[in-house]
Short mmCIF file of C-alpha atoms and ligand atoms in Angstrom, two decimals:
data_model
loop_
_atom_site.label_atom_id
_atom_site.label_comp_id
_atom_site.label_asym_id
_atom_site.label_seq_id
_atom_site.Cartn_x
_atom_site.Cartn_y
_atom_site.Cartn_z
CA MET A 10 239.55 358.66 90.37
CA VAL A 11 238.38 357.94 93.90
CA GLY A 12 237.98 354.29 92.97
CA LYS A 13 241.70 353.80 92.61
CA MET A 14 242.31 354.57 96.26
CA ASP A 15 239.20 352.80 97.48
CA PRO A 16 240.38 349.98 99.77
CA GLY A 17 237.43 347.86 98.70
CA ILE A 18 234.88 348.38 101.41
CA GLY A 19 232.48 347.85 98.53
CA MET A 20 228.76 347.22 98.87
CA THR A 21 228.55 347.85 102.58
CA SER A 22 229.60 351.45 102.21
CA LEU A 23 226.34 352.90 100.86
CA ARG A 24 224.27 351.29 103.59
CA THR A 25 226.71 352.18 106.37
CA ARG A 26 226.87 355.77 105.12
CA GLN A 27 223.08 356.00 105.13
CA ARG A 28 223.02 354.62 108.66
CA LEU A 29 225.51 357.29 109.74
CA ILE A 30 223.34 360.06 108.26
CA LEU A 31 220.29 358.68 110.06
CA ARG A 32 222.24 358.70 113.31
CA LEU A 33 223.39 362.28 112.78
CA ARG A 34 219.79 363.32 112.13
CA GLU A 35 218.65 361.61 115.32
CA ALA A 36 221.44 363.40 117.18
CA GLY A 37 220.00 366.75 116.07
CA ILE A 38 221.84 367.67 112.87
CA ARG A 39 219.16 369.39 110.79
CA SER A 40 221.04 371.19 108.03
CA PRO A 41 220.28 369.34 104.74
CA GLU A 42 223.46 370.59 103.08
CA VAL A 43 225.66 369.50 105.99
CA LEU A 44 224.02 366.06 105.99
CA ALA A 45 224.47 365.80 102.22
CA ALA A 46 228.15 366.76 102.48
CA LEU A 47 228.78 364.06 105.07
CA ARG A 48 226.82 361.49 103.06
CA ASP A 49 228.77 362.19 99.88
CA LEU A 50 232.35 362.46 101.18
CA PRO A 51 234.39 359.24 101.31
CA ARG A 52 235.55 359.39 104.96
CA HIS A 53 237.38 356.07 104.51
CA LEU A 54 239.98 357.90 102.39
CA PHE A 55 240.86 360.08 105.40
CA VAL A 56 241.93 357.23 107.71
CA ASP A 57 244.55 354.46 107.45
CA GLU A 58 243.49 351.51 105.31
CA ALA A 59 243.50 349.31 108.41
CA LEU A 60 240.71 351.47 109.88
CA ALA A 61 238.75 352.02 106.64
CA SER A 62 236.01 349.57 107.62
CA ARG A 63 235.26 351.74 110.66
CA ALA A 64 235.22 355.02 108.78
CA TYR A 65 231.41 355.35 108.81
CA GLU A 66 231.00 354.71 112.51
CA ASP A 67 230.22 357.83 114.47
CA SER A 68 233.53 357.82 116.30
CA ALA A 69 236.88 359.61 116.34
CA LEU A 70 239.78 357.49 114.98
CA PRO A 71 243.58 357.83 115.31
CA ILE A 72 245.44 359.50 112.42
CA GLY A 73 249.00 359.36 113.84
CA HIS A 74 251.11 361.91 115.75
CA GLY A 75 248.78 361.42 118.71
CA GLN A 76 245.95 363.14 116.80
CA THR A 77 242.48 361.99 115.78
CA ILE A 78 240.03 362.52 112.94
CA SER A 79 237.01 364.14 114.60
CA GLN A 80 233.80 362.18 115.16
CA PRO A 81 231.33 362.72 112.27
CA TYR A 82 228.76 364.15 114.70
CA THR A 83 231.29 366.75 115.85
CA VAL A 84 232.22 367.71 112.27
CA ALA A 85 228.53 368.03 111.39
CA PHE A 86 227.63 369.99 114.52
CA MET A 87 230.52 372.45 114.17
CA THR A 88 229.82 372.99 110.47
CA GLN A 89 226.12 373.50 111.11
CA SER A 90 226.90 375.97 113.92
CA LEU A 91 229.26 377.87 111.62
CA LEU A 92 226.78 378.10 108.71
CA GLU A 93 223.54 378.55 110.65
CA ARG A 94 223.04 382.32 110.27
CA ALA A 95 224.68 383.21 106.99
CA ARG A 96 226.72 381.23 104.51
CA PRO A 97 230.35 382.32 104.88
CA ASP A 98 232.29 383.00 101.71
CA THR A 99 235.73 382.37 103.20
CA VAL A 100 236.58 380.10 106.13
CA LEU A 101 239.81 379.72 108.08
CA GLU A 102 240.27 376.28 109.62
CA VAL A 103 242.82 375.75 112.40
CA GLY A 104 243.91 372.10 112.78
CA THR A 105 243.72 370.41 109.35
CA GLY A 106 244.41 366.95 110.82
CA SER A 107 243.16 364.33 108.36
CA GLY A 108 241.59 366.99 106.15
CA PHE A 109 238.08 365.56 106.51
CA GLN A 110 236.56 368.65 108.12
CA THR A 111 238.44 370.67 105.49
CA ALA A 112 236.76 368.68 102.72
CA VAL A 113 233.33 369.17 104.29
CA LEU A 114 233.89 372.93 104.43
CA ALA A 115 235.31 373.03 100.90
CA SER A 116 232.15 371.47 99.54
CA LEU A 117 230.01 374.15 101.22
CA VAL A 118 231.85 377.48 100.95
CA ARG A 119 233.77 379.33 98.24
CA ARG A 120 237.24 379.17 99.75
CA VAL A 121 238.87 377.42 102.71
CA TYR A 122 242.22 378.32 104.31
CA SER A 123 243.52 375.53 106.50
CA VAL A 124 246.45 375.72 108.97
CA GLU A 125 248.15 372.70 110.57
CA ARG A 126 251.24 372.57 112.82
CA VAL A 127 252.32 368.97 111.94
CA ARG A 128 253.87 368.94 108.48
CA GLU A 129 253.27 365.26 107.77
CA LEU A 130 249.56 365.46 108.59
CA LEU A 131 249.25 368.57 106.44
CA GLU A 132 250.91 366.92 103.44
CA ARG A 133 248.73 363.83 103.71
CA ALA A 134 245.57 365.95 103.94
CA GLN A 135 246.69 367.95 100.93
CA ARG A 136 247.10 364.77 98.88
CA ARG A 137 243.64 363.52 99.87
CA LEU A 138 241.97 366.74 98.79
CA GLY A 139 243.93 366.52 95.54
CA VAL A 140 242.50 363.06 94.90
CA LEU A 141 239.00 364.44 95.52
CA GLN A 142 239.80 367.36 93.18
CA GLN A 143 238.81 369.94 95.74
CA ARG A 144 240.72 372.93 94.48
CA ASN A 145 239.28 375.73 96.62
CA VAL A 146 241.55 375.06 99.61
CA ARG A 147 244.88 376.67 100.54
CA PHE A 148 247.09 375.07 103.18
CA LEU A 149 249.67 376.52 105.54
CA HIS A 150 252.17 374.78 107.82
CA ALA A 151 252.17 377.06 110.87
CA ASP A 152 250.94 377.64 114.41
CA GLY A 153 247.27 378.34 113.77
CA ALA A 154 246.73 380.23 117.03
CA ARG A 155 248.08 383.19 115.06
CA GLY A 156 245.57 382.68 112.27
CA TRP A 157 246.62 383.43 108.68
CA LEU A 158 246.98 387.17 108.27
CA GLU A 159 247.60 387.13 104.53
CA TYR A 160 243.97 386.31 103.65
CA ALA A 161 242.21 387.82 106.69
CA PRO A 162 239.54 388.80 107.51
CA TYR A 163 237.44 385.61 107.29
CA ASP A 164 233.66 385.25 107.38
CA GLY A 165 234.07 382.06 109.37
CA ILE A 166 236.76 380.46 111.53
CA LEU A 167 236.59 376.84 112.69
CA VAL A 168 239.08 375.50 115.23
CA THR A 169 239.50 371.75 115.82
CA ALA A 170 242.01 371.76 118.70
CA ALA A 171 241.19 373.27 122.11
CA PRO A 172 242.94 376.37 123.44
CA ARG A 173 242.39 377.49 127.07
CA GLY A 174 240.62 380.66 125.96
CA VAL A 175 239.67 382.44 122.72
CA PRO A 176 242.97 383.28 120.94
CA ARG A 177 242.91 387.04 120.42
CA MET A 178 244.69 386.93 117.09
CA LEU A 179 242.00 384.60 115.73
CA ALA A 180 239.12 386.76 116.94
CA GLU A 181 240.77 389.78 115.34
CA GLN A 182 240.81 388.02 111.96
CA LEU A 183 237.00 387.70 111.90
CA ALA A 184 235.18 389.92 109.40
CA PRO A 185 232.25 392.08 110.66
CA ASP A 186 229.41 389.66 111.62
CA GLY A 187 231.92 386.82 111.15
CA VAL A 188 231.47 383.66 113.21
CA MET A 189 234.06 381.47 114.90
CA VAL A 190 233.29 378.02 116.32
CA LEU A 191 235.90 376.56 118.68
CA PRO A 192 236.36 374.29 121.68
CA ILE A 193 237.70 375.97 124.81
CA GLY A 194 239.06 374.35 127.95
CA ASP A 195 241.53 371.81 129.29
CA ALA A 196 241.66 368.01 129.07
CA ALA A 197 239.11 367.65 131.89
CA ARG A 198 236.45 370.08 130.68
CA GLN A 199 235.77 371.67 127.31
CA MET A 200 232.92 373.61 125.76
CA LEU A 201 232.18 374.34 122.13
CA VAL A 202 231.74 378.09 121.87
CA ARG A 203 230.48 380.35 119.08
CA VAL A 204 232.04 383.81 118.91
CA THR A 205 230.39 386.41 116.64
CA ARG A 206 231.98 389.73 115.76
CA VAL A 207 229.31 392.36 116.44
CA GLY A 208 230.15 396.02 115.93
CA ASP A 209 233.18 396.84 118.05
CA GLY A 210 232.93 393.73 120.15
CA PHE A 211 232.26 390.00 120.28
CA GLU A 212 229.28 387.95 121.37
CA GLN A 213 229.92 384.54 122.89
CA GLU A 214 227.49 381.59 123.06
CA MET A 215 228.09 378.28 124.81
CA LEU A 216 227.00 375.47 122.47
CA GLU A 217 227.69 372.09 124.10
CA ALA A 218 230.32 370.03 125.91
CA ALA A 219 233.20 368.82 123.75
CA SER A 220 236.34 366.69 123.77
CA PHE A 221 239.19 367.79 121.50
CA VAL A 222 242.96 367.38 121.50
CA PRO A 223 244.67 370.45 123.01
CA MET A 224 245.85 373.31 120.84
CA LEU A 225 249.66 373.22 120.93
CA THR A 226 252.13 376.00 120.17
CA GLY A 227 254.88 376.00 117.55
CA ILE A 228 255.23 373.62 114.61
CA SER A 229 256.58 370.10 114.15
N1 SAH B 328 239.42 368.32 111.91
C1 SAH B 328 240.50 367.39 112.07
C2 SAH B 328 240.87 367.29 113.54
C3 SAH B 328 242.25 366.90 113.77
S1 SAH B 328 242.73 366.90 115.48
C4 SAH B 328 240.07 366.05 111.54
O1 SAH B 328 238.88 365.74 111.63
O2 SAH B 328 240.90 365.29 111.06
C5 SAH B 328 243.33 368.55 115.68
C6 SAH B 328 244.47 368.98 114.81
O3 SAH B 328 244.89 370.26 115.25
C7 SAH B 328 245.71 368.09 114.87
O4 SAH B 328 246.06 367.70 113.58
C8 SAH B 328 246.78 368.98 115.50
O5 SAH B 328 248.08 368.73 115.00
C9 SAH B 328 246.28 370.35 115.10
N2 SAH B 328 246.76 371.46 115.92
C10 SAH B 328 246.91 371.52 117.28
N3 SAH B 328 247.36 372.72 117.67
C11 SAH B 328 247.50 373.47 116.52
C12 SAH B 328 247.96 374.79 116.25
N4 SAH B 328 248.35 375.62 117.21
N5 SAH B 328 247.98 375.20 114.95
C13 SAH B 328 247.60 374.38 113.95
N6 SAH B 328 247.16 373.12 114.15
C14 SAH B 328 247.12 372.66 115.42
#
């Protein structure tokens, strides 16, 4: 079923995928299940055919509408940071984009809820996950800064576009002990931050410097 859409990158793909995993390991990704998810998912199906031969490089690539598919290292690091303490059952993702991060999450947790503000990107991502037969994902075309109240609270929230500060509505949709990983900042300076809901409040840890597209308001 995947073969039909495979643009024929053929024999090189296994070796280039293994090289990518080695690179991620060297860069500090330790979680065996995160590494396995990235090794097994066909990232070339999440980019335009013209870019398919570059799909296993550790770089961000354009996906249209001025957006990018995140760098594999970033996807791996965010996923590892989200899953480190306890395995979440439900995860809300804000910024579906290509759907690659969505697919990684869907292979690791029971259910993923993914919100994207650009309809065309959302529909394309939905088709890709259909091809991969990942059925544990629900999609919503909306402004993700407001979260997705219908299925809240979530054990995990992962945000792939950078707001200026932690959106309150997202933090409020975290379950007790729930964890949110998100980039915060402006174009010049961003940090990946992990917010954990503890008792009546939130704990915040700075993880590492980051570079994401800005979180925008409204839909298109
Ligand atoms: N994880 C994605 C990253 C895509 S880039 C991938 O690897 O493909 C970030 C995405 O966030 C873009 O698709 C952008 O349209 C989306 N986005 C930005 N602001 C948003 C908002 N307020 N609500 C939902 N999605 C948003």
